CSV table of C-alpha atoms and ligand atoms in Angstrom, one decimal:
chain,number,residue,atom,x,y,z
A,142,UNK,CA,-26.9,56.1,-12.5
A,143,UNK,CA,-23.8,54.0,-12.0
A,144,UNK,CA,-20.2,55.0,-12.8
A,145,UNK,CA,-17.2,53.1,-14.0
A,146,UNK,CA,-14.0,53.1,-11.8
A,147,UNK,CA,-11.0,52.3,-13.9
A,148,UNK,CA,-7.3,51.9,-12.9
A,149,UNK,CA,-5.3,52.5,-16.0
A,150,UNK,CA,-2.2,50.8,-17.3
A,151,UNK,CA,-3.2,47.1,-17.8
A,152,UNK,CA,-2.5,45.3,-21.1
A,153,UNK,CA,-5.3,43.2,-22.6
A,154,UNK,CA,-5.0,39.4,-23.3
A,155,UNK,CA,-7.3,36.6,-24.1
A,156,UNK,CA,-10.4,35.8,-26.2
A,157,UNK,CA,-13.8,37.4,-26.5
A,158,UNK,CA,-17.0,36.3,-28.2
A,159,UNK,CA,-18.7,39.3,-29.7
A,160,UNK,CA,-22.4,39.8,-28.9
A,161,UNK,CA,-25.2,40.2,-31.5
A,162,UNK,CA,-25.4,43.5,-33.4
A,163,UNK,CA,-27.6,46.1,-31.8
A,164,UNK,CA,-28.2,47.8,-35.1
A,165,UNK,CA,-29.2,44.4,-36.7
A,166,UNK,CA,-31.4,43.3,-33.8
A,167,UNK,CA,-33.4,46.6,-33.7
A,168,UNK,CA,-34.8,46.6,-37.3
A,169,UNK,CA,-35.3,42.8,-37.0
A,170,UNK,CA,-37.4,43.3,-33.9
A,171,UNK,CA,-39.4,45.9,-35.8
A,172,UNK,CA,-39.9,43.5,-38.7
A,173,UNK,CA,-41.7,41.0,-36.3
A,174,UNK,CA,-44.7,43.3,-36.6
A,175,UNK,CA,-45.2,42.0,-40.2
A,176,UNK,CA,-45.6,38.4,-39.1
A,177,UNK,CA,-48.5,36.4,-37.7
A,178,UNK,CA,-46.5,33.4,-36.4
A,179,UNK,CA,-44.0,32.9,-33.7
A,180,UNK,CA,-40.4,34.1,-34.2
A,181,UNK,CA,-37.3,32.9,-32.3
A,182,UNK,CA,-34.3,35.2,-32.3
A,183,UNK,CA,-31.1,33.7,-31.0
A,184,UNK,CA,-28.2,35.2,-29.0
A,185,UNK,CA,-30.4,38.0,-27.7
A,186,UNK,CA,-27.8,40.7,-26.6
A,187,UNK,CA,-29.7,42.3,-23.6
A,188,UNK,CA,-28.7,45.9,-24.6
A,189,UNK,CA,-31.0,48.5,-23.1
A,190,UNK,CA,-32.0,49.6,-26.6
A,191,UNK,CA,-33.2,46.1,-27.6
A,192,UNK,CA,-35.0,45.9,-24.2
A,193,UNK,CA,-36.8,49.2,-25.1
A,194,UNK,CA,-37.8,47.8,-28.5
A,195,UNK,CA,-39.2,44.7,-26.8
A,196,UNK,CA,-41.3,47.0,-24.6
A,197,UNK,CA,-42.6,48.8,-27.7
A,198,UNK,CA,-43.6,45.4,-29.3
A,199,UNK,CA,-45.4,44.4,-26.1
A,200,UNK,CA,-47.2,47.8,-26.0
A,201,UNK,CA,-48.4,47.0,-29.6
A,202,UNK,CA,-49.8,43.7,-28.2
A,203,UNK,CA,-47.0,41.2,-28.9
A,204,UNK,CA,-46.1,38.5,-26.4
A,205,UNK,CA,-42.4,38.2,-25.7
A,206,UNK,CA,-40.6,35.6,-23.7
A,207,UNK,CA,-36.9,35.2,-23.0
A,208,UNK,CA,-35.6,31.7,-22.8
A,209,UNK,CA,-31.9,32.2,-21.9
A,210,UNK,CA,-30.4,33.9,-24.9
A,211,UNK,CA,-33.4,33.0,-27.1
A,212,UNK,CA,-36.0,35.7,-27.6
A,213,UNK,CA,-39.4,34.3,-28.5
A,214,UNK,CA,-41.7,36.8,-30.1
A,215,UNK,CA,-45.4,36.0,-30.7
A,216,UNK,CA,-46.7,38.9,-32.9
A,217,UNK,CA,-50.1,37.3,-33.6
A,218,UNK,CA,-51.7,39.3,-30.8
A,219,UNK,CA,-50.4,42.7,-32.1
A,220,UNK,CA,-53.5,45.0,-32.4
A,221,UNK,CA,-52.3,48.5,-32.0
A,222,UNK,CA,-50.8,50.9,-34.5
A,223,UNK,CA,-49.9,53.6,-31.9
A,224,UNK,CA,-46.5,54.3,-30.3
A,225,UNK,CA,-46.7,56.8,-27.5
A,226,UNK,CA,-44.1,59.4,-26.8
A,227,UNK,CA,-42.7,58.0,-23.5
A,228,UNK,CA,-41.7,54.8,-25.3
A,229,UNK,CA,-40.8,56.2,-28.7
A,230,UNK,CA,-38.6,58.9,-27.2
A,231,UNK,CA,-36.3,56.3,-25.6
A,232,UNK,CA,-34.8,55.0,-28.8
A,233,UNK,CA,-34.1,56.1,-32.4
A,234,UNK,CA,-35.2,52.8,-33.6
A,235,UNK,CA,-38.9,53.5,-32.6
A,236,UNK,CA,-39.1,55.3,-36.0
A,237,UNK,CA,-38.2,52.0,-37.7
A,238,UNK,CA,-41.5,50.7,-36.5
A,239,UNK,CA,-43.4,53.0,-38.9
A,240,UNK,CA,-42.7,50.9,-41.9
A,241,UNK,CA,-43.9,47.5,-40.5
A,242,UNK,CA,-46.9,49.1,-38.7
A,243,UNK,CA,-48.0,50.6,-42.1
A,244,UNK,CA,-47.3,47.3,-43.8
A,245,UNK,CA,-49.6,45.5,-41.3
A,246,UNK,CA,-52.3,48.1,-40.5
A,247,UNK,CA,-52.1,50.6,-43.4
A,248,UNK,CA,-52.2,53.4,-40.7
A,249,UNK,CA,-50.0,54.6,-37.8
A,250,UNK,CA,-49.7,57.2,-35.1
A,251,UNK,CA,-46.1,57.3,-33.9
A,252,UNK,CA,-44.4,59.8,-31.6
A,253,UNK,CA,-41.1,61.3,-32.7
A,254,UNK,CA,-38.1,59.0,-31.9
A,255,UNK,CA,-35.3,59.5,-29.3
A,256,UNK,CA,-31.8,58.3,-29.7
A,257,UNK,CA,-28.3,59.5,-28.9
A,258,UNK,CA,-27.8,63.3,-28.9
A,259,UNK,CA,-25.4,63.4,-31.7
A,260,UNK,CA,-27.3,65.8,-34.0
A,261,UNK,CA,-30.8,66.8,-34.9
A,262,UNK,CA,-31.7,63.3,-36.1
A,263,UNK,CA,-34.5,64.5,-38.5
A,264,UNK,CA,-36.8,62.0,-40.2
A,265,UNK,CA,-37.5,63.9,-43.4
A,266,UNK,CA,-36.0,61.1,-45.6
A,267,UNK,CA,-38.2,58.5,-43.9
A,268,UNK,CA,-41.4,60.6,-44.5
A,269,UNK,CA,-40.4,61.6,-48.1
A,270,UNK,CA,-40.1,57.9,-48.9
A,271,UNK,CA,-43.5,57.0,-47.5
A,272,UNK,CA,-45.1,59.9,-49.4
A,273,UNK,CA,-43.6,58.6,-52.6
A,274,UNK,CA,-45.4,55.3,-51.9
A,275,UNK,CA,-48.7,57.2,-51.6
A,276,UNK,CA,-48.9,57.4,-47.8
A,277,UNK,CA,-50.7,60.5,-46.5
A,278,UNK,CA,-48.4,61.9,-43.7
A,279,UNK,CA,-49.2,64.7,-41.2
A,280,UNK,CA,-47.2,65.8,-38.2
A,281,UNK,CA,-48.8,67.5,-35.2
A,282,UNK,CA,-48.2,67.8,-31.4
A,283,UNK,CA,-45.1,65.6,-31.6
A,284,UNK,CA,-46.8,62.7,-33.4
A,285,UNK,CA,-46.6,61.5,-37.0
A,286,UNK,CA,-50.0,60.4,-38.4
A,287,UNK,CA,-50.0,58.2,-41.5
A,288,UNK,CA,-52.9,57.0,-43.7
A,289,UNK,CA,-51.5,54.2,-46.0
A,290,UNK,CA,-54.8,53.0,-47.4
A,291,UNK,CA,-53.6,54.1,-50.8
A,292,UNK,CA,-50.0,53.0,-50.3
A,293,UNK,CA,-48.7,51.2,-53.5
A,294,UNK,CA,-45.4,49.9,-54.9
A,295,UNK,CA,-43.1,52.4,-56.6
A,296,UNK,CA,-39.6,53.7,-56.9
A,297,UNK,CA,-37.9,55.7,-54.1
A,298,UNK,CA,-34.7,57.6,-54.4
A,299,UNK,CA,-33.2,58.5,-51.0
A,300,UNK,CA,-31.5,61.9,-50.8
A,301,UNK,CA,-29.0,60.4,-48.4
A,302,UNK,CA,-28.4,56.7,-47.8
A,303,UNK,CA,-30.1,56.8,-44.4
A,304,UNK,CA,-29.9,53.4,-42.5
A,305,UNK,CA,-33.2,53.8,-40.7
A,306,UNK,CA,-35.1,55.1,-43.7
A,307,UNK,CA,-33.8,52.2,-45.9
A,308,UNK,CA,-34.9,49.7,-43.3
A,309,UNK,CA,-38.3,51.2,-42.6
A,310,UNK,CA,-39.1,51.5,-46.3
A,311,UNK,CA,-38.0,48.0,-47.0
A,312,UNK,CA,-40.4,46.7,-44.3
A,313,UNK,CA,-43.3,48.9,-45.4
A,314,UNK,CA,-43.0,47.5,-49.0
A,315,UNK,CA,-43.1,43.8,-48.1
A,316,UNK,CA,-46.9,43.3,-48.8
A,317,UNK,CA,-47.2,45.9,-51.7
A,318,UNK,CA,-48.4,44.3,-54.9
A,319,UNK,CA,-45.8,44.6,-57.6
A,320,UNK,CA,-42.2,45.8,-57.3
A,321,UNK,CA,-40.8,48.6,-55.1
A,322,UNK,CA,-37.3,49.9,-55.7
A,323,UNK,CA,-35.2,51.8,-53.2
A,324,UNK,CA,-32.3,53.6,-54.9
A,325,UNK,CA,-29.4,55.1,-53.1
A,326,UNK,CA,-30.1,53.0,-50.0
A,327,UNK,CA,-27.8,52.5,-47.1
A,328,UNK,CA,-25.4,49.5,-47.6
A,329,UNK,CA,-24.5,48.6,-44.0
A,330,UNK,CA,-24.2,44.9,-43.1
A,331,UNK,CA,-27.2,45.3,-40.9
A,332,UNK,CA,-29.4,46.1,-43.9
A,333,UNK,CA,-28.3,42.8,-45.5
A,334,UNK,CA,-29.1,41.0,-42.3
A,335,UNK,CA,-32.6,42.5,-42.3
A,336,UNK,CA,-33.0,41.4,-45.9
A,337,UNK,CA,-31.9,37.8,-45.0
A,338,UNK,CA,-34.3,37.8,-42.0
A,339,UNK,CA,-37.3,39.0,-44.2
A,340,UNK,CA,-36.4,36.4,-46.9
A,341,UNK,CA,-36.4,33.6,-44.2
A,342,UNK,CA,-39.9,34.6,-43.3
A,343,UNK,CA,-41.1,34.5,-46.9
A,344,UNK,CA,-40.5,38.0,-48.2
A,345,UNK,CA,-39.1,38.7,-51.7
A,346,UNK,CA,-36.3,41.1,-51.2
A,347,UNK,CA,-33.0,41.5,-53.1
A,348,UNK,CA,-30.1,43.9,-53.6
A,349,UNK,CA,-29.4,44.9,-50.0
A,350,UNK,CA,-25.7,46.0,-49.8
A,351,UNK,CA,-25.9,47.4,-53.4
A,352,UNK,CA,-27.2,50.7,-54.8
A,353,UNK,CA,-30.7,49.3,-55.5
A,354,UNK,CA,-33.0,47.2,-53.3
A,355,UNK,CA,-36.0,45.5,-54.9
A,356,UNK,CA,-39.0,44.3,-52.9
A,357,UNK,CA,-41.7,42.2,-54.6
A,358,UNK,CA,-45.0,42.1,-52.7
A,359,UNK,CA,-46.1,38.8,-51.0
A,360,UNK,CA,-49.4,37.9,-49.3
A,361,UNK,CA,-48.0,37.2,-45.8
A,362,UNK,CA,-44.9,36.3,-43.8
A,363,UNK,CA,-44.5,33.1,-41.8
A,364,UNK,CA,-42.7,32.7,-38.5
A,365,UNK,CA,-39.3,31.1,-38.1
A,366,UNK,CA,-36.0,31.5,-36.2
A,367,UNK,CA,-33.0,33.7,-36.9
A,368,UNK,CA,-29.5,34.4,-35.6
A,369,UNK,CA,-28.6,38.1,-36.3
A,370,UNK,CA,-25.0,39.0,-37.2
A,371,UNK,CA,-22.5,40.1,-34.4
A,372,UNK,CA,-21.8,43.6,-33.5
A,373,UNK,CA,-19.0,45.2,-35.7
A,374,UNK,CA,-19.0,48.4,-33.6
A,375,UNK,CA,-18.6,46.5,-30.2
A,376,UNK,CA,-15.8,44.5,-31.8
A,377,UNK,CA,-14.2,47.7,-33.3
A,378,UNK,CA,-14.4,49.3,-29.9
A,379,UNK,CA,-12.4,46.4,-28.2
A,380,UNK,CA,-10.0,46.2,-31.1
A,381,UNK,CA,-9.2,49.9,-30.6
A,382,UNK,CA,-8.9,49.3,-26.8
A,383,UNK,CA,-6.3,46.6,-27.5
A,384,UNK,CA,-4.4,48.9,-29.8
A,385,UNK,CA,-4.4,51.6,-27.0
A,386,UNK,CA,-3.5,49.3,-24.1
A,387,UNK,CA,-1.2,46.8,-25.8
A,388,UNK,CA,-1.6,43.1,-25.6
A,389,UNK,CA,-2.8,40.2,-27.6
A,390,UNK,CA,-6.6,39.5,-28.0
A,391,UNK,CA,-8.7,37.4,-30.4
A,392,UNK,CA,-12.3,38.4,-31.1
A,393,UNK,CA,-14.7,35.8,-32.3
A,394,UNK,CA,-18.0,35.8,-34.1
A,395,UNK,CA,-17.8,39.1,-36.0
A,396,UNK,CA,-17.2,39.0,-39.7
A,397,UNK,CA,-13.8,40.6,-40.4
A,398,UNK,CA,-15.1,41.9,-43.8
A,399,UNK,CA,-17.6,44.1,-41.8
A,400,UNK,CA,-14.6,45.9,-40.2
A,401,UNK,CA,-12.4,46.1,-43.3
A,402,UNK,CA,-12.2,50.0,-43.2
A,403,UNK,CA,-11.0,49.9,-39.5
A,404,UNK,CA,-8.6,47.0,-40.0
A,405,UNK,CA,-7.1,48.7,-43.1
A,406,UNK,CA,-6.4,51.9,-41.0
A,407,UNK,CA,-5.1,50.3,-37.8
A,408,UNK,CA,-3.0,47.4,-39.2
A,409,UNK,CA,0.7,48.1,-39.0
A,410,UNK,CA,0.2,51.6,-37.6
A,411,UNK,CA,-1.6,51.1,-34.3
A,412,UNK,CA,-1.2,47.4,-34.0
A,413,UNK,CA,-0.9,44.1,-36.0
A,414,UNK,CA,-4.2,42.5,-37.1
A,415,UNK,CA,-4.7,39.0,-38.3
A,416,UNK,CA,-8.2,38.7,-39.7
A,417,UNK,CA,-9.9,35.7,-41.3
A,418,UNK,CA,-13.6,34.8,-41.5
A,419,UNK,CA,-15.1,35.5,-38.1
A,420,UNK,CA,-11.9,35.7,-36.1
A,421,UNK,CA,-9.8,38.8,-35.6
A,422,UNK,CA,-6.6,38.7,-33.6
A,423,UNK,CA,-5.0,41.9,-32.5
A,424,UNK,CA,-1.4,42.2,-31.2
A,425,UNK,CA,-0.2,45.6,-30.0
A,426,UNK,CA,2.8,47.1,-28.1
A,427,UNK,CA,0.7,50.0,-26.8
A,428,UNK,CA,2.8,52.6,-28.8
A,429,UNK,CA,0.4,53.4,-31.7
A,430,UNK,CA,1.4,55.7,-34.5
A,431,UNK,CA,-1.0,58.4,-35.7
A,432,UNK,CA,-3.5,57.4,-38.4
A,433,UNK,CA,-3.2,60.9,-40.1
A,434,UNK,CA,-6.5,62.0,-41.7
A,435,UNK,CA,-9.6,60.0,-40.6
A,436,UNK,CA,-12.9,60.5,-42.4
A,437,UNK,CA,-16.1,58.9,-41.2
A,438,UNK,CA,-18.5,57.9,-43.9
A,439,UNK,CA,-21.4,55.6,-44.8
A,440,UNK,CA,-20.6,51.8,-45.2
A,441,UNK,CA,-18.1,50.5,-46.4
A,442,UNK,CA,-16.3,53.7,-45.2
A,443,UNK,CA,-15.1,54.2,-41.6
A,444,UNK,CA,-18.2,54.0,-39.4
A,445,UNK,CA,-19.3,57.2,-37.5
A,446,UNK,CA,-20.0,54.8,-34.6
A,447,UNK,CA,-16.3,54.3,-34.2
A,448,UNK,CA,-15.2,57.9,-34.5
A,449,UNK,CA,-15.2,58.6,-30.7
A,450,UNK,CA,-13.2,55.5,-30.0
A,451,UNK,CA,-10.7,56.2,-32.8
A,452,UNK,CA,-10.3,59.8,-31.5
A,453,UNK,CA,-9.4,58.4,-28.1
A,454,UNK,CA,-6.7,56.3,-29.8
A,455,UNK,CA,-5.4,59.3,-31.6
A,456,UNK,CA,-4.9,61.2,-28.3
A,457,UNK,CA,-2.1,58.9,-27.3
A,458,UNK,CA,-0.8,58.1,-30.8
A,459,UNK,CA,2.6,59.4,-31.9
A,460,UNK,CA,2.1,62.3,-34.2
A,461,UNK,CA,-0.8,64.5,-35.2
A,462,UNK,CA,-4.1,63.6,-36.8
A,463,UNK,CA,-7.4,65.0,-38.1
A,464,UNK,CA,-10.7,63.3,-37.3
A,465,UNK,CA,-13.5,64.4,-39.7
A,466,UNK,CA,-17.0,63.5,-38.6
A,467,UNK,CA,-19.0,63.6,-41.9
A,468,UNK,CA,-22.2,61.8,-40.9
A,469,UNK,CA,-23.6,63.6,-37.8
A,470,UNK,CA,-23.3,67.3,-37.0
A,471,UNK,CA,-22.5,67.2,-33.3
A,472,UNK,CA,-20.7,64.0,-32.4
A,473,UNK,CA,-17.7,65.5,-30.4
A,474,UNK,CA,-19.2,65.7,-26.9
A,475,UNK,CA,-16.4,63.3,-25.7
A,476,UNK,CA,-13.7,65.8,-26.6
A,477,UNK,CA,-13.9,68.2,-23.7
A,478,UNK,CA,-13.8,65.2,-21.4
A,479,UNK,CA,-10.7,63.7,-23.1
A,480,UNK,CA,-9.1,67.2,-22.7
A,481,UNK,CA,-9.7,66.9,-19.0
A,482,UNK,CA,-7.6,63.8,-19.1
A,483,UNK,CA,-4.7,65.6,-20.7
A,484,UNK,CA,-5.6,65.1,-24.4
A,485,UNK,CA,-4.5,67.8,-26.9
A,486,UNK,CA,-7.6,68.2,-29.2
A,487,UNK,CA,-9.1,71.3,-30.9
A,488,UNK,CA,-12.4,71.2,-32.7
A,489,UNK,CA,-13.3,73.3,-35.8
A,490,UNK,CA,-16.7,72.6,-37.2
A,491,UNK,CA,-16.8,68.9,-38.0
A,492,UNK,CA,-13.0,68.3,-37.6
A,493,UNK,CA,-11.0,67.4,-34.5
A,494,UNK,CA,-7.3,68.3,-34.7
A,495,UNK,CA,-5.4,65.9,-32.4
A,496,UNK,CA,-1.8,66.1,-31.3
A,497,UNK,CA,-0.7,62.8,-29.6
A,498,UNK,CA,0.5,63.1,-26.0
A,499,UNK,CA,2.8,60.7,-24.1
A,500,UNK,CA,0.2,60.0,-21.5
A,501,UNK,CA,-3.3,60.7,-20.3
A,502,UNK,CA,-4.1,61.3,-16.6
A,503,UNK,CA,-7.0,59.8,-14.6
A,504,UNK,CA,-9.9,62.2,-14.0
A,505,UNK,CA,-13.6,62.2,-13.3
A,506,UNK,CA,-15.3,62.5,-16.7
A,507,UNK,CA,-18.9,62.5,-17.9
A,508,UNK,CA,-20.3,60.3,-20.8
A,509,UNK,CA,-23.1,62.1,-22.7
A,510,UNK,CA,-24.0,59.5,-25.3
A,511,UNK,CA,-23.3,55.9,-26.2
A,512,UNK,CA,-20.1,55.8,-28.2
A,513,UNK,CA,-18.6,58.9,-26.6
A,514,UNK,CA,-19.0,57.2,-23.2
A,515,UNK,CA,-17.2,54.1,-24.6
A,516,UNK,CA,-14.4,56.3,-25.8
A,517,UNK,CA,-13.9,57.8,-22.3
A,518,UNK,CA,-13.7,54.2,-20.9
A,519,UNK,CA,-11.0,53.4,-23.4
A,520,UNK,CA,-9.1,56.5,-22.4
A,521,UNK,CA,-9.4,55.5,-18.7
A,522,UNK,CA,-7.9,52.1,-19.6
A,523,UNK,CA,-4.6,53.8,-20.6
A,524,UNK,CA,-4.6,56.9,-18.3
A,525,UNK,CA,-2.2,57.1,-15.4
A,526,UNK,CA,-4.0,56.5,-12.1
A,527,UNK,CA,-7.8,56.3,-11.5
A,528,UNK,CA,-10.6,57.5,-13.8
A,529,UNK,CA,-14.3,57.6,-13.1
A,530,UNK,CA,-16.6,57.7,-16.1
A,531,UNK,CA,-20.3,58.6,-15.5
A,532,UNK,CA,-23.0,57.7,-18.0
A,533,UNK,CA,-23.5,54.0,-17.6
A,534,UNK,CA,-27.1,54.3,-19.0
A,535,UNK,CA,-25.6,55.6,-22.2
A,536,UNK,CA,-23.1,52.8,-22.7
A,537,UNK,CA,-25.5,50.1,-21.7
A,538,UNK,CA,-27.6,51.0,-24.7
A,539,UNK,CA,-25.1,49.2,-27.0
A,540,UNK,CA,-22.7,47.1,-24.8
A,541,UNK,CA,-23.7,44.2,-22.6
A,542,UNK,CA,-21.8,44.6,-19.3
A,543,UNK,CA,-18.8,46.4,-20.9
A,544,UNK,CA,-16.9,46.3,-17.5
A,545,UNK,CA,-17.2,42.5,-17.4
A,546,UNK,CA,-16.1,42.0,-21.0
A,547,UNK,CA,-13.0,44.3,-20.5
A,548,UNK,CA,-12.2,42.6,-17.1
A,549,UNK,CA,-12.2,39.2,-18.8
A,550,UNK,CA,-9.3,40.6,-20.9
A,551,UNK,CA,-7.4,41.9,-17.9
A,552,UNK,CA,-8.6,45.5,-17.5
A,553,UNK,CA,-9.0,46.9,-14.0
A,554,UNK,CA,-12.5,48.3,-14.3
A,555,UNK,CA,-15.6,48.0,-12.1
A,556,UNK,CA,-19.2,49.4,-12.1
A,557,UNK,CA,-19.9,51.5,-9.0
A,558,UNK,CA,-23.5,52.3,-8.2
A,559,UNK,CA,-24.1,55.9,-7.2
B,129,EPZ,C1,-28.4,54.4,-37.6
B,129,EPZ,O1,-29.0,55.6,-37.1
B,129,EPZ,C2,-27.7,53.8,-36.3
B,129,EPZ,N1,-28.7,53.5,-35.3
B,129,EPZ,C3,-26.7,54.7,-35.8
B,129,EPZ,O2,-26.0,54.1,-34.7
B,129,EPZ,C4,-25.6,55.0,-36.8
B,129,EPZ,O3,-24.7,56.0,-36.3
B,129,EPZ,C5,-26.3,55.6,-38.1
B,129,EPZ,O4,-27.3,54.6,-38.5
B,129,EPZ,C6,-25.3,55.8,-39.2
B,129,EPZ,O5,-24.7,54.6,-39.5
B,129,EPZ,C7,-29.5,52.4,-35.5
B,129,EPZ,O6,-29.4,51.6,-36.4
B,129,EPZ,C8,-30.5,52.1,-34.4
B,129,EPZ,P1,-29.1,57.6,-40.6
B,129,EPZ,P2,-30.0,56.4,-38.1
B,129,EPZ,O7,-30.5,57.8,-40.8
B,129,EPZ,O8,-30.8,55.4,-38.9
B,129,EPZ,C9,-29.4,62.2,-41.5
B,129,EPZ,C10,-25.1,53.8,-32.5
B,129,EPZ,O9,-24.2,54.4,-31.9
B,129,EPZ,N2,-30.8,62.0,-41.8
B,129,EPZ,O10,-28.2,56.8,-41.5
B,129,EPZ,O11,-30.7,57.4,-37.3
B,129,EPZ,C11,-29.0,62.1,-40.1
B,129,EPZ,O12,-29.3,63.3,-39.4
B,129,EPZ,C12,-26.1,54.6,-33.4
B,129,EPZ,O13,-25.3,52.6,-32.5
B,129,EPZ,C13,-31.6,63.0,-42.3
B,129,EPZ,O14,-31.1,64.1,-42.5
B,129,EPZ,O15,-28.9,57.1,-39.1
B,129,EPZ,C14,-27.5,61.8,-40.1
B,129,EPZ,O16,-26.8,63.0,-40.3
B,129,EPZ,C15,-25.8,56.1,-33.3
B,129,EPZ,N3,-32.9,62.7,-42.5
B,129,EPZ,C16,-27.4,61.0,-41.4
B,129,EPZ,O17,-28.6,61.2,-42.2
B,129,EPZ,C17,-33.5,61.5,-42.2
B,129,EPZ,O18,-34.7,61.3,-42.4
B,129,EPZ,C18,-27.3,59.5,-41.1
B,129,EPZ,O19,-28.5,59.1,-40.4
B,129,EPZ,C19,-32.6,60.5,-41.7
B,129,EPZ,C20,-31.3,60.7,-41.5
């Protein structure tokens, strides 16, 4: 696995176009199972997670071609309702396939999903939703078996606004006669993007982004083309990098409203942010002030997927802070590695207590999961001397050539093959 070699101390300047959202592309790829005709998805982001989902689609029988940054999916040849463990275990989003497979075949055999090691990642909310729609679900030997021959429209109330469960149940309901309601759904922008994609293909879905999503059954979905939204977490990562390093960077393509919680926290404490439409300009002197108490939460609150990056920022911010991780139960694997670089952080349960230090020092650190590895790269950008960050396969799941994107802005970072 490759490592990143970073020489800290550079400010960041310039412009960057943000790549498509991983967490929009993944459910949209799953939704292709519901269609018979060709689908063209634009600005394909070449993350390893989206590549894994393409492999799953091909295993189900779909034909996939890449024409530059266009992904052409022909789902008409899909004939399987099985997802084997070696594929399913690579990504969390394999479980999102359950809904569309049930929608198309009324049966499924899917292995348990994989995904970042940030907690137990149960699927009880997914399965409770399917059972509410009349699906017979059994679990044995690491596989989920579903008989949806009696699946019918109904009302589902999610115990927790799970992103994946919301998306999978939306897709499962597309062909159900009558009206299906999902109450207490996740409200992330990626859910709205999935709704917009489904509507473009002929589905009748409304309410995404609110407390009630309504799906009215249709006979079939047509093909079409679609350009998924840009990645608010990638953009948020680089906004935080600019606040840490200092400089002046404009990010293009991502909707500022999708990052309102982060912008509200950082503006005038860690940097100055000028946000309008799909342009976000960040000016920073590299001397951020502490953000005080940080609470991650479901959208529109502060995203858990930016917690590790915000924590890296707090380690060099003037003052003390508390970072509370309220969504996942073990999402602090980056902390011991930041401490190796001189950070002053203590964990108690789901709270990280941070005291800002004047500087971090280059060290050899290990990334253990996607966003934690990104946060170690950010720390390396400001640390004195050289830092090596292992774990490229983690960060490649959700960033496309992160070292190239940061180099474009002036960072001294390269990917070194082991
Ligand atoms: C999606 O994961 C994202 N992944 C995650 O992004 C993101 O952190 C998460 O939503 C929250 O926003 C994709 O979209 C591919 P959840 P998902 O179901 O769907 C508990 C990244 O870095 N839960 O909303 O798995 C769960 O344990 C990744 O890009 C149950 O208890 O998240 C967690 O504590 C990481 N039972 C909480 O809900 C269930 O059946 C939120 O999980 C499902 C979830």
